[in-house]
């Protein structure tokens, strides 16, 4: 955000169906997050609703490629260029995602990836920003390391010590070289893990096709799916139970689950800070009340996925009349 020149008085458009980090990054730059509801099935920002939220203060759009599926990048890029807005892609779920053969993160001015423990490349903590704008790359490097214009490799090279200048009040946001060394060796395995997750995904789809839930969107034409999260939407009306009931029942069956996500605007802090309230983004709320993430990882063995299938079947079918 800061490298893109975003700050106080500016507005940045994103979706409420995301992890809080997306919105916090906007807030910490001093700008105001402006939310646009998401689509119920792709869970991505509603492209056709973006323009209504653009004002004279809007500086950027931050689409999240949710769970693995690319946003409608062609249309979003057109909007960004028509209004002269920066486009910053949240690619935390989208390491393997492609749209018309182009990798997620290459459409906008910048693409932001996470290597947190729950992602498809893991360095413990850390992440990556990609850009083909040299000036942005330079700004990001400087801001991420105390605002110094030369990093340690440059200051202590074989050519002798070099002075640096502090050109911004920067941050300590660099990823450690040790973490990068762990991450870089995983790049070779990205494809194999992807294939294994696709297998698990297909196994789940087959096992759950008659259950009272909506299965997550599979591979679509012109989009490569990252198979990052497996997020069925529970038919809570049909089973007469809440998603949290299902979550607890799965836990009782010894299957760990997650929720991606309770929408951003339902969290206390944002409600207080921005006056957002229940009812503001009905599609995100609809997903937030029904979504459940089942185990999905390249490390799952066949008997693990069998356990998940058995438990999910038992939990969902225990509540419906067949
Ligand atoms: C994980 C995640 C982030 C933040 O990643 P960190 O590396 O934990 O800061 C941002 N956006 C989304 C959608 C995420 O899932």
CSV table of C-alpha atoms and ligand atoms in Angstrom, one decimal:
chain,number,residue,atom,x,y,z
A,1,UNK,CA,0.0,0.0,0.0
A,2,UNK,CA,2.7,2.5,1.0
A,3,UNK,CA,4.9,1.7,-2.0
A,4,UNK,CA,1.8,2.4,-4.2
A,5,UNK,CA,1.6,5.8,-2.6
A,6,UNK,CA,-1.6,5.1,-0.7
A,7,UNK,CA,-2.2,7.0,2.5
A,8,UNK,CA,-4.6,9.1,4.6
A,9,UNK,CA,-7.6,10.4,2.7
A,10,UNK,CA,-7.5,7.6,0.2
A,11,UNK,CA,-10.0,4.8,-0.3
A,12,UNK,CA,-9.2,1.2,-1.3
A,13,UNK,CA,-11.8,-1.2,-2.6
A,14,UNK,CA,-11.8,-4.9,-1.5
A,15,UNK,CA,-14.2,-7.7,-0.5
A,16,UNK,CA,-15.5,-8.6,3.0
A,17,UNK,CA,-14.9,-12.3,2.2
A,18,UNK,CA,-11.2,-12.4,3.1
A,19,UNK,CA,-8.8,-12.7,5.9
A,20,UNK,CA,-8.4,-9.6,8.1
A,21,UNK,CA,-4.9,-9.0,6.8
A,22,UNK,CA,-6.2,-7.7,3.5
A,23,UNK,CA,-8.2,-4.9,5.3
A,24,UNK,CA,-5.5,-4.3,8.0
A,25,UNK,CA,-2.9,-3.6,5.3
A,26,UNK,CA,-5.2,-0.8,3.9
A,27,UNK,CA,-5.9,0.6,7.4
A,28,UNK,CA,-2.3,0.7,8.4
A,29,UNK,CA,-1.4,2.8,5.3
A,30,UNK,CA,-3.9,5.4,6.7
A,31,UNK,CA,-6.4,4.7,3.9
A,32,UNK,CA,-10.0,3.7,4.3
A,33,UNK,CA,-11.2,0.2,3.2
A,34,UNK,CA,-14.3,0.3,1.1
A,35,UNK,CA,-16.1,-3.1,0.8
A,36,UNK,CA,-17.8,-4.6,-2.3
A,37,UNK,CA,-19.8,-7.7,-1.7
A,38,UNK,CA,-18.7,-11.1,-3.1
A,39,UNK,CA,-20.4,-13.6,-5.4
A,40,UNK,CA,-22.0,-16.5,-3.5
A,41,UNK,CA,-20.4,-19.3,-5.5
A,42,UNK,CA,-17.0,-18.0,-6.7
A,43,UNK,CA,-16.7,-16.1,-3.3
A,44,UNK,CA,-14.8,-13.5,-5.3
A,45,UNK,CA,-15.5,-9.8,-5.4
A,46,UNK,CA,-18.6,-8.9,-7.5
A,47,UNK,CA,-17.0,-7.3,-10.5
A,48,UNK,CA,-20.1,-5.6,-11.6
A,49,UNK,CA,-20.6,-3.9,-8.2
A,50,UNK,CA,-17.1,-2.3,-8.0
A,51,UNK,CA,-17.8,0.9,-10.0
A,52,UNK,CA,-20.6,2.0,-7.7
A,53,UNK,CA,-18.1,2.3,-4.9
A,54,UNK,CA,-15.5,4.3,-6.8
A,55,UNK,CA,-15.2,7.9,-5.6
A,56,UNK,CA,-12.8,10.7,-6.2
A,57,UNK,CA,-10.8,9.3,-3.3
A,58,UNK,CA,-10.5,5.8,-4.6
A,59,UNK,CA,-6.8,4.9,-5.2
A,60,UNK,CA,-6.7,1.1,-5.6
A,61,UNK,CA,-8.6,-2.2,-5.9
A,62,UNK,CA,-7.5,-5.3,-4.0
A,63,UNK,CA,-9.2,-8.4,-5.4
A,64,UNK,CA,-8.6,-11.6,-3.5
A,65,UNK,CA,-8.4,-14.8,-5.6
A,66,UNK,CA,-10.5,-16.7,-3.2
A,67,UNK,CA,-9.5,-20.3,-2.2
A,68,UNK,CA,-7.9,-20.9,-5.6
A,69,UNK,CA,-10.2,-19.3,-8.2
A,70,UNK,CA,-9.0,-16.2,-10.1
A,71,UNK,CA,-11.2,-13.1,-10.0
A,72,UNK,CA,-12.5,-11.8,-13.3
A,73,UNK,CA,-9.2,-10.1,-14.0
A,74,UNK,CA,-10.0,-8.8,-17.5
A,75,UNK,CA,-13.0,-6.8,-16.3
A,76,UNK,CA,-11.2,-5.7,-13.1
A,77,UNK,CA,-8.2,-4.5,-15.1
A,78,UNK,CA,-10.4,-2.5,-17.4
A,79,UNK,CA,-12.1,-0.8,-14.4
A,80,UNK,CA,-8.7,0.0,-12.8
A,81,UNK,CA,-7.3,1.5,-16.0
A,82,UNK,CA,-10.5,3.5,-16.8
A,83,UNK,CA,-10.3,5.2,-13.4
A,84,UNK,CA,-6.5,5.3,-13.0
A,85,UNK,CA,-6.5,3.0,-10.0
A,86,UNK,CA,-3.7,0.8,-8.7
A,87,UNK,CA,-4.5,-2.9,-8.8
A,88,UNK,CA,-3.0,-5.0,-5.9
A,89,UNK,CA,-3.8,-8.7,-6.0
A,90,UNK,CA,-4.1,-10.7,-2.8
A,91,UNK,CA,-2.7,-14.1,-4.0
A,92,UNK,CA,-2.4,-15.7,-0.6
A,93,UNK,CA,-4.6,-18.6,-1.8
A,94,UNK,CA,-3.4,-18.5,-5.4
A,95,UNK,CA,0.1,-19.7,-5.8
A,96,UNK,CA,-0.9,-22.1,-8.6
A,97,UNK,CA,-3.9,-20.2,-10.0
A,98,UNK,CA,-3.9,-19.0,-13.6
A,99,UNK,CA,-6.4,-16.9,-15.6
A,100,UNK,CA,-6.2,-17.4,-19.4
A,101,UNK,CA,-2.8,-19.0,-18.9
A,102,UNK,CA,-1.4,-16.1,-16.9
A,103,UNK,CA,-0.4,-16.6,-13.3
A,104,UNK,CA,-2.3,-14.8,-10.5
A,105,UNK,CA,-0.3,-11.8,-9.3
A,106,UNK,CA,0.8,-10.8,-12.8
A,107,UNK,CA,-2.3,-8.8,-13.7
A,108,UNK,CA,-2.0,-5.9,-11.2
A,109,UNK,CA,0.7,-3.5,-10.3
A,110,UNK,CA,1.6,-6.0,-7.5
A,111,UNK,CA,0.7,-9.5,-6.4
A,112,UNK,CA,1.0,-10.4,-2.8
A,113,UNK,CA,1.7,-14.0,-1.6
A,114,UNK,CA,1.8,-15.5,1.9
A,115,UNK,CA,4.0,-18.3,3.1
A,116,UNK,CA,2.3,-18.6,6.4
A,117,UNK,CA,1.9,-22.2,7.8
A,118,UNK,CA,-1.6,-22.7,6.2
A,119,UNK,CA,-0.5,-21.8,2.7
A,120,UNK,CA,0.8,-24.0,-0.2
A,121,UNK,CA,4.4,-22.8,0.2
A,122,UNK,CA,5.4,-22.6,3.9
A,123,UNK,CA,8.2,-20.7,5.5
A,124,UNK,CA,6.7,-20.3,8.9
A,125,UNK,CA,6.1,-16.6,8.4
A,126,UNK,CA,6.9,-14.5,5.4
A,127,UNK,CA,5.6,-13.7,2.0
A,128,UNK,CA,6.4,-12.2,-1.3
A,129,UNK,CA,5.4,-9.2,-3.4
A,130,UNK,CA,5.8,-9.5,-7.2
A,131,UNK,CA,5.8,-6.6,-9.6
A,132,UNK,CA,7.3,-5.8,-12.9
A,133,UNK,CA,7.6,-2.1,-12.0
A,134,UNK,CA,11.3,-1.5,-11.0
A,135,UNK,CA,10.4,1.6,-9.0
A,136,UNK,CA,7.8,-0.2,-6.9
A,137,UNK,CA,10.2,-3.1,-6.3
A,138,UNK,CA,12.8,-0.6,-5.1
A,139,UNK,CA,10.3,1.1,-2.8
A,140,UNK,CA,9.1,-2.1,-1.3
A,141,UNK,CA,12.7,-3.2,-0.6
A,142,UNK,CA,13.6,0.1,1.0
A,143,UNK,CA,10.4,0.4,3.1
A,144,UNK,CA,10.7,-3.2,4.2
A,145,UNK,CA,14.1,-2.7,5.7
A,146,UNK,CA,14.1,0.3,7.9
A,147,UNK,CA,14.0,2.7,4.9
A,148,UNK,CA,17.6,2.1,4.2
A,149,UNK,CA,18.7,2.5,0.6
A,150,UNK,CA,21.2,-0.4,0.7
A,151,UNK,CA,20.6,-3.8,2.3
A,152,UNK,CA,23.3,-5.8,4.3
A,153,UNK,CA,24.6,-7.6,1.2
A,154,UNK,CA,25.2,-4.3,-0.4
A,155,UNK,CA,26.7,-2.6,2.7
A,156,UNK,CA,29.1,-5.4,3.6
A,157,UNK,CA,30.2,-6.7,0.2
A,158,UNK,CA,33.7,-7.8,-0.9
A,159,UNK,CA,34.2,-4.3,-2.3
A,160,UNK,CA,34.2,-3.0,1.2
A,161,UNK,CA,31.9,-1.2,3.5
A,162,UNK,CA,29.4,1.2,1.9
A,163,UNK,CA,27.4,3.9,3.7
A,164,UNK,CA,23.7,3.9,3.5
A,165,UNK,CA,21.2,6.6,3.7
A,166,UNK,CA,17.8,6.3,5.4
A,167,UNK,CA,15.4,7.7,2.9
A,168,UNK,CA,12.1,6.8,4.6
A,169,UNK,CA,11.0,6.0,8.2
A,170,UNK,CA,10.8,2.3,7.2
A,171,UNK,CA,9.8,-0.9,8.8
A,172,UNK,CA,11.3,-4.2,9.8
A,173,UNK,CA,9.2,-6.2,7.4
A,174,UNK,CA,11.9,-8.2,5.7
A,175,UNK,CA,11.6,-12.0,5.3
A,176,UNK,CA,14.7,-13.7,6.8
A,177,UNK,CA,17.2,-15.4,4.5
A,178,UNK,CA,16.8,-18.5,6.6
A,179,UNK,CA,13.1,-18.6,5.9
A,180,UNK,CA,13.7,-18.0,2.2
A,181,UNK,CA,16.1,-20.9,2.2
A,182,UNK,CA,13.3,-23.2,3.5
A,183,UNK,CA,10.8,-21.8,1.0
A,184,UNK,CA,12.9,-21.9,-2.2
A,185,UNK,CA,13.3,-25.7,-2.0
A,186,UNK,CA,9.6,-26.1,-1.9
A,187,UNK,CA,9.2,-24.6,-5.3
A,188,UNK,CA,10.1,-27.9,-7.0
A,189,UNK,CA,7.4,-29.7,-5.1
A,190,UNK,CA,4.6,-27.2,-5.8
A,191,UNK,CA,3.3,-29.2,-8.8
A,192,UNK,CA,3.4,-32.6,-7.0
A,193,UNK,CA,1.5,-31.2,-4.0
A,194,UNK,CA,-1.0,-29.5,-6.4
A,195,UNK,CA,-1.6,-32.9,-8.1
A,196,UNK,CA,-2.2,-34.6,-4.8
A,197,UNK,CA,-4.6,-31.9,-3.6
A,198,UNK,CA,-6.5,-32.2,-6.9
A,199,UNK,CA,-6.8,-36.0,-6.2
A,200,UNK,CA,-8.1,-35.3,-2.7
A,201,UNK,CA,-10.5,-32.7,-4.1
A,202,UNK,CA,-11.9,-35.1,-6.7
A,203,UNK,CA,-12.3,-37.8,-4.0
A,204,UNK,CA,-14.3,-35.4,-1.8
A,205,UNK,CA,-16.4,-34.2,-4.7
A,206,UNK,CA,-17.3,-37.8,-5.5
A,207,UNK,CA,-18.0,-38.7,-1.9
A,208,UNK,CA,-20.1,-35.6,-1.1
A,209,UNK,CA,-22.1,-35.3,-4.3
A,210,UNK,CA,-25.4,-36.3,-2.7
A,211,UNK,CA,-24.9,-34.7,0.7
A,212,UNK,CA,-26.9,-31.6,1.8
A,213,UNK,CA,-24.2,-29.1,0.9
A,214,UNK,CA,-23.1,-27.1,-2.1
A,215,UNK,CA,-19.7,-28.3,-3.4
A,216,UNK,CA,-17.0,-25.7,-4.1
A,217,UNK,CA,-16.5,-24.5,-7.7
A,218,UNK,CA,-14.2,-26.8,-9.5
A,219,UNK,CA,-11.9,-26.0,-12.4
A,220,UNK,CA,-13.5,-23.6,-14.9
A,221,UNK,CA,-12.6,-22.9,-18.5
A,222,UNK,CA,-9.6,-20.6,-18.8
A,223,UNK,CA,-8.8,-20.7,-15.1
A,224,UNK,CA,-6.3,-22.9,-13.4
A,225,UNK,CA,-7.5,-23.9,-10.0
A,226,UNK,CA,-5.0,-23.9,-7.1
A,227,UNK,CA,-7.0,-26.4,-4.9
A,228,UNK,CA,-6.1,-24.4,-1.8
A,229,UNK,CA,-9.2,-24.7,0.3
A,230,UNK,CA,-12.1,-27.3,0.1
A,231,UNK,CA,-15.1,-25.2,1.2
A,232,UNK,CA,-18.5,-26.9,0.9
A,233,UNK,CA,-21.4,-24.7,1.9
A,234,UNK,CA,-23.6,-26.5,4.4
A,235,UNK,CA,-27.3,-26.6,3.5
A,236,UNK,CA,-28.2,-25.4,7.0
A,237,UNK,CA,-31.9,-25.1,6.2
A,238,UNK,CA,-32.2,-28.7,5.1
A,239,UNK,CA,-30.3,-30.1,8.0
A,240,UNK,CA,-31.8,-27.7,10.5
A,241,UNK,CA,-28.5,-27.2,12.2
A,242,UNK,CA,-26.0,-24.4,12.1
A,243,UNK,CA,-22.5,-24.6,10.5
A,244,UNK,CA,-21.0,-24.4,14.0
A,245,UNK,CA,-23.0,-27.5,15.0
A,246,UNK,CA,-21.4,-29.3,12.0
A,247,UNK,CA,-18.0,-27.9,12.9
A,248,UNK,CA,-18.3,-29.2,16.5
A,249,UNK,CA,-19.7,-32.5,15.3
A,250,UNK,CA,-16.7,-32.9,12.9
A,251,UNK,CA,-14.4,-32.1,15.8
A,252,UNK,CA,-16.0,-34.8,17.9
A,253,UNK,CA,-15.2,-37.2,15.0
A,254,UNK,CA,-11.6,-36.1,15.4
A,255,UNK,CA,-11.5,-34.2,12.1
A,256,UNK,CA,-10.1,-30.7,12.2
A,257,UNK,CA,-11.9,-28.1,10.2
A,258,UNK,CA,-11.6,-24.3,9.5
A,259,UNK,CA,-13.9,-21.4,8.6
A,260,UNK,CA,-12.8,-19.2,5.7
A,261,UNK,CA,-14.3,-16.8,6.7
A,262,UNK,CA,-16.5,-14.9,9.0
A,263,UNK,CA,-16.8,-11.8,6.8
A,264,UNK,CA,-14.6,-8.9,7.7
A,265,UNK,CA,-17.5,-6.5,8.4
A,266,UNK,CA,-18.9,-8.8,11.2
A,267,UNK,CA,-15.8,-8.3,13.4
A,268,UNK,CA,-16.1,-5.9,16.3
A,269,UNK,CA,-13.2,-3.7,15.5
A,270,UNK,CA,-14.3,-2.8,12.0
A,271,UNK,CA,-17.9,-2.3,13.0
A,272,UNK,CA,-16.7,0.3,15.5
A,273,UNK,CA,-14.2,1.9,13.2
A,274,UNK,CA,-16.3,2.0,10.0
A,275,UNK,CA,-19.9,1.6,11.1
A,276,UNK,CA,-20.2,-1.6,9.1
A,277,UNK,CA,-23.1,-3.9,10.3
A,278,UNK,CA,-24.9,-7.1,9.7
A,279,UNK,CA,-26.9,-6.9,6.5
A,280,UNK,CA,-24.4,-4.7,4.7
A,281,UNK,CA,-23.0,-7.5,2.5
A,282,UNK,CA,-25.6,-10.3,2.3
A,283,UNK,CA,-23.6,-12.6,0.0
A,284,UNK,CA,-20.6,-12.6,2.3
A,285,UNK,CA,-22.9,-13.2,5.3
A,286,UNK,CA,-24.6,-16.1,3.4
A,287,UNK,CA,-21.3,-17.8,2.9
A,288,UNK,CA,-20.0,-16.9,6.3
A,289,UNK,CA,-22.9,-18.8,7.9
A,290,UNK,CA,-22.5,-21.9,5.8
A,291,UNK,CA,-18.9,-22.4,4.9
A,292,UNK,CA,-16.6,-25.0,6.3
A,293,UNK,CA,-13.1,-26.0,5.2
A,294,UNK,CA,-12.2,-29.7,5.3
A,295,UNK,CA,-8.7,-31.0,5.5
A,296,UNK,CA,-6.8,-30.4,2.2
A,297,UNK,CA,-3.1,-30.8,1.9
A,298,UNK,CA,-0.5,-32.6,-0.2
A,299,UNK,CA,0.4,-34.5,2.9
A,300,UNK,CA,-2.9,-36.3,3.4
A,301,UNK,CA,-2.8,-40.0,3.1
A,302,UNK,CA,-5.6,-42.1,1.5
A,303,UNK,CA,-6.8,-43.3,4.9
A,304,UNK,CA,-6.9,-39.7,6.1
A,305,UNK,CA,-9.3,-38.7,3.3
A,306,UNK,CA,-11.4,-41.8,3.9
A,307,UNK,CA,-11.7,-40.7,7.6
A,308,UNK,CA,-12.8,-37.2,6.5
A,309,UNK,CA,-15.4,-38.6,4.1
A,310,UNK,CA,-16.8,-41.0,6.6
A,311,UNK,CA,-17.1,-38.3,9.3
A,312,UNK,CA,-18.6,-35.7,7.0
A,313,UNK,CA,-21.1,-38.2,5.6
A,314,UNK,CA,-22.1,-39.3,9.1
A,315,UNK,CA,-22.4,-35.8,10.5
A,316,UNK,CA,-24.5,-34.4,7.6
A,317,UNK,CA,-26.7,-37.4,7.2
A,318,UNK,CA,-27.5,-37.7,10.9
A,319,UNK,CA,-29.7,-34.7,10.5
A,320,UNK,CA,-31.7,-35.4,7.4
A,321,UNK,CA,-34.5,-37.7,6.7
A,322,UNK,CA,-33.5,-39.9,3.8
B,1,LIG,C1,-3.1,-15.7,4.9
B,1,LIG,C2,-3.7,-14.6,4.2
B,1,LIG,C3,-3.2,-13.3,4.2
B,1,LIG,C4,-2.1,-12.9,5.0
B,1,LIG,O1,-0.9,-13.6,5.0
B,1,LIG,P1,0.1,-13.4,6.2
B,1,LIG,O2,1.3,-14.0,5.6
B,1,LIG,O3,-0.4,-14.3,7.4
B,1,LIG,O4,0.2,-12.0,6.5
B,1,LIG,C5,-3.8,-12.3,3.4
B,1,LIG,N1,-4.9,-12.6,2.7
B,1,LIG,C6,-5.5,-13.8,2.7
B,1,LIG,C7,-6.7,-14.0,1.8
B,1,LIG,C8,-4.9,-14.9,3.4
B,1,LIG,O5,-5.5,-16.1,3.4
